[in-house]
Amino acid sequence: MEHQAEGMGESAPPERAMVGFYHLTRTTLEEALPALLERTLESGARAVVRCEDAAQVKALDEVLWKVPPLMWLPHGYAKTGQAHRQPIWLTESDERPNEGTFLFRLNGAWDGDLVGFQRVFDLFDGRDEQAVQQARQRWKSLKQAGYGMTYWQQQAKGWAKKG
């Protein structure tokens, strides 16, 4: 089943976020993330993008301002401020000052609880064996905690839901 929208319409009970693992196999995170964020904004949701460090926040800020002309991804981070006005918030901390309900975990970043999120997108680099092993551990832990889980693998075009 090929899917461009990666299941944006799926929902979970309000007390439990739906968690989707996104196995990047053909593009970089910087290439895949803008389309996922665009779909998030189209759905009317706000997003928190949890980066691994300040350097990744800065790099993603630059990437998101350079997306194709028909796509606009308004966003901010600590340096730009005004979190309450930002539909996409880039951060290196476990925070959601923009009250985002979609969390994008980049390579497992985010150690806090998932309360307040409706959807969690756990994106990881499938070409990095250590990242794959860490994603498997996160999957196991979240599944044991009772979260609704989906697994998406990047295809030549879009995403395919597996398992």
PDB file of N, CA and C in Angstrom, residues 4 115 150:
ATOM      1  N   GLN A   4       1.112   8.600   0.197  1.00  0.00           N
ATOM      2  CA  GLN A   4       1.800   9.880   0.222  1.00  0.00           C
ATOM      3  C   GLN A   4       1.547  10.599   1.537  1.00  0.00           C
ATOM      4  N   VAL A 115       2.380  13.083  26.741  1.00  0.00           N
ATOM      5  CA  VAL A 115       1.091  13.671  27.090  1.00  0.00           C
ATOM      6  C   VAL A 115       0.888  14.967  26.295  1.00  0.00           C
ATOM      7  N   THR A 150       2.282   2.266  14.274  1.00  0.00           N
ATOM      8  CA  THR A 150       2.342   1.983  12.848  1.00  0.00           C
ATOM      9  C   THR A 150       3.794   2.111  12.398  1.00  0.00           C
TER      10      THR A 150
END
